[in-house]
Tab-separated table of C-alpha atoms in Angstrom:
chain	number	residue	atom	x	y	z
A	17	UNK	CA	16.623	2.205	-4.232
A	18	UNK	CA	13.619	2.992	-6.311
A	19	UNK	CA	9.935	2.244	-5.923
A	20	UNK	CA	7.640	3.142	-8.755
A	21	UNK	CA	3.931	3.043	-8.224
A	22	UNK	CA	1.414	2.789	-11.054
A	23	UNK	CA	-2.231	1.664	-11.675
A	24	UNK	CA	-4.232	4.537	-10.281
A	25	UNK	CA	-7.095	6.183	-12.115
A	26	UNK	CA	-10.649	7.245	-11.985
A	27	UNK	CA	-13.208	4.545	-11.016
A	28	UNK	CA	-16.866	4.532	-10.094
A	29	UNK	CA	-17.978	3.589	-6.571
A	30	UNK	CA	-18.078	-0.200	-6.251
A	31	UNK	CA	-15.423	-0.635	-8.896
A	32	UNK	CA	-11.856	-2.132	-8.722
A	33	UNK	CA	-8.294	-1.127	-9.375
A	34	UNK	CA	-4.984	-2.892	-8.966
A	35	UNK	CA	-1.980	-0.848	-7.977
A	36	UNK	CA	1.517	-1.986	-8.746
A	37	UNK	CA	4.828	-1.041	-7.240
A	38	UNK	CA	7.970	-2.033	-9.022
A	39	UNK	CA	11.171	-2.091	-6.896
A	40	UNK	CA	14.665	-1.650	-8.235
A	41	UNK	CA	18.010	-1.423	-6.395
A	42	UNK	CA	16.979	-3.823	-3.679
A	43	UNK	CA	15.088	-7.152	-3.140
A	44	UNK	CA	11.491	-6.540	-2.167
A	45	UNK	CA	11.265	-9.252	0.500
A	46	UNK	CA	14.335	-8.121	2.360
A	47	UNK	CA	12.165	-5.364	4.075
A	48	UNK	CA	8.726	-4.856	5.367
A	49	UNK	CA	6.753	-3.296	2.509
A	50	UNK	CA	3.417	-1.641	2.228
A	51	UNK	CA	1.075	1.002	1.009
A	52	UNK	CA	0.079	4.359	2.388
A	53	UNK	CA	-2.374	6.932	1.155
A	54	UNK	CA	-3.089	10.617	1.686
A	55	UNK	CA	-6.191	12.495	0.815
A	56	UNK	CA	-6.365	16.222	0.462
A	57	UNK	CA	-6.431	17.982	3.838
A	58	UNK	CA	-5.740	14.613	5.645
A	59	UNK	CA	-2.897	13.036	7.312
A	60	UNK	CA	-1.108	10.170	5.620
A	61	UNK	CA	-2.605	6.769	6.528
A	62	UNK	CA	-1.013	3.384	6.499
A	63	UNK	CA	-3.320	1.127	4.339
A	64	UNK	CA	-1.612	-2.328	4.322
A	65	UNK	CA	1.776	-3.899	4.771
A	66	UNK	CA	3.536	-7.268	4.604
A	67	UNK	CA	5.930	-8.262	7.359
A	68	UNK	CA	9.029	-9.709	5.593
A	69	UNK	CA	9.918	-12.156	8.323
A	70	UNK	CA	6.681	-14.217	8.233
A	71	UNK	CA	4.679	-12.889	5.406
A	72	UNK	CA	1.891	-11.747	7.655
A	73	UNK	CA	-0.322	-8.873	6.517
A	74	UNK	CA	-1.865	-5.927	8.106
A	75	UNK	CA	-4.901	-3.925	6.875
A	76	UNK	CA	-6.390	-0.729	8.167
A	77	UNK	CA	-9.948	-1.179	9.437
A	78	UNK	CA	-11.182	1.097	6.678
A	79	UNK	CA	-10.021	-1.296	3.923
A	80	UNK	CA	-10.188	-4.695	5.519
A	81	UNK	CA	-12.123	-7.134	3.422
A	82	UNK	CA	-11.900	-4.926	0.416
A	83	UNK	CA	-8.168	-4.595	-0.326
A	84	UNK	CA	-5.640	-7.285	-0.785
A	85	UNK	CA	-1.862	-6.833	-0.631
A	86	UNK	CA	0.545	-9.216	-2.357
A	87	UNK	CA	3.986	-9.420	-3.802
A	88	UNK	CA	5.650	-11.177	-6.709
A	89	UNK	CA	9.190	-11.928	-5.694
A	90	UNK	CA	10.180	-12.876	-9.134
A	91	UNK	CA	9.036	-9.644	-10.519
A	92	UNK	CA	10.199	-7.650	-7.514
A	93	UNK	CA	6.809	-6.018	-7.479
A	94	UNK	CA	4.221	-5.198	-4.813
A	95	UNK	CA	0.528	-5.066	-5.528
A	96	UNK	CA	-2.699	-3.745	-3.955
A	97	UNK	CA	-5.948	-5.085	-5.265
A	98	UNK	CA	-8.674	-2.730	-4.346
A	99	UNK	CA	-12.318	-3.944	-4.642
A	100	UNK	CA	-15.632	-2.295	-3.660
A	101	UNK	CA	-14.056	1.115	-3.866
A	102	UNK	CA	-15.711	4.006	-2.062
A	103	UNK	CA	-15.379	7.740	-2.524
A	104	UNK	CA	-13.513	7.849	0.709
A	105	UNK	CA	-10.783	5.790	-0.808
A	106	UNK	CA	-9.867	8.792	-3.015
A	107	UNK	CA	-6.212	9.695	-2.283
A	108	UNK	CA	-2.698	9.548	-3.565
A	109	UNK	CA	-1.351	6.029	-2.887
A	110	UNK	CA	2.345	5.516	-2.097
A	111	UNK	CA	4.300	2.403	-1.814
A	112	UNK	CA	7.079	2.286	0.782
A	113	UNK	CA	9.510	-0.058	2.368
A	114	UNK	CA	11.161	-0.672	5.617
A	115	UNK	CA	8.541	0.469	8.088
A	116	UNK	CA	7.424	-1.100	11.275
A	117	UNK	CA	4.799	-3.606	10.343
A	118	UNK	CA	3.449	-5.848	13.045
A	119	UNK	CA	0.138	-7.380	11.918
A	120	UNK	CA	-0.275	-9.493	14.989
A	121	UNK	CA	-0.235	-6.284	17.076
A	122	UNK	CA	-2.187	-4.322	14.459
A	123	UNK	CA	0.725	-1.913	14.109
A	124	UNK	CA	1.788	-0.212	10.908
A	125	UNK	CA	4.124	2.733	11.576
A	126	UNK	CA	3.464	5.889	9.542
A	127	UNK	CA	7.160	6.283	8.857
A	128	UNK	CA	9.164	4.456	6.234
A	129	UNK	CA	12.721	4.449	5.104
A	130	UNK	CA	12.052	4.385	1.357
A	131	UNK	CA	9.241	5.984	-0.458
A	132	UNK	CA	8.008	5.447	-3.969
A	133	UNK	CA	6.191	7.818	-6.303
A	134	UNK	CA	2.499	8.346	-5.756
A	135	UNK	CA	-0.438	7.247	-7.966
A	136	UNK	CA	-3.755	8.991	-7.796
A	137	UNK	CA	-6.872	7.054	-7.093
A	138	UNK	CA	-10.162	8.866	-7.595
A	139	UNK	CA	-13.455	7.126	-6.794
A	140	UNK	CA	-16.401	9.142	-8.190
A	141	UNK	CA	-19.544	8.692	-10.157
């Protein structure tokens, strides 16, 4: 099982980035899948996830309305479209799979079975 994240970079406040996470060794929609981030000196935070049973999505309050999670099953790839970026979004972003993701209950567990590589997102002028 491999998850390879990409798409990070340096962007000005208000800008946009799209992160990608290519999966191999398993089928993406067999598991809950999502994005986490960790900023220096802070705990890891669940950003967004997709429940594989019904396709429902969860977003942390800090990113709701600005970020959009999606997946392309044909490409076995997960995406995170990030708009209106803020300096506080600066972090290393990780994709992961097989975590508890219950959007109806506003629950995204901080633990996951499989973790991908991280990609740095820096929002700064």
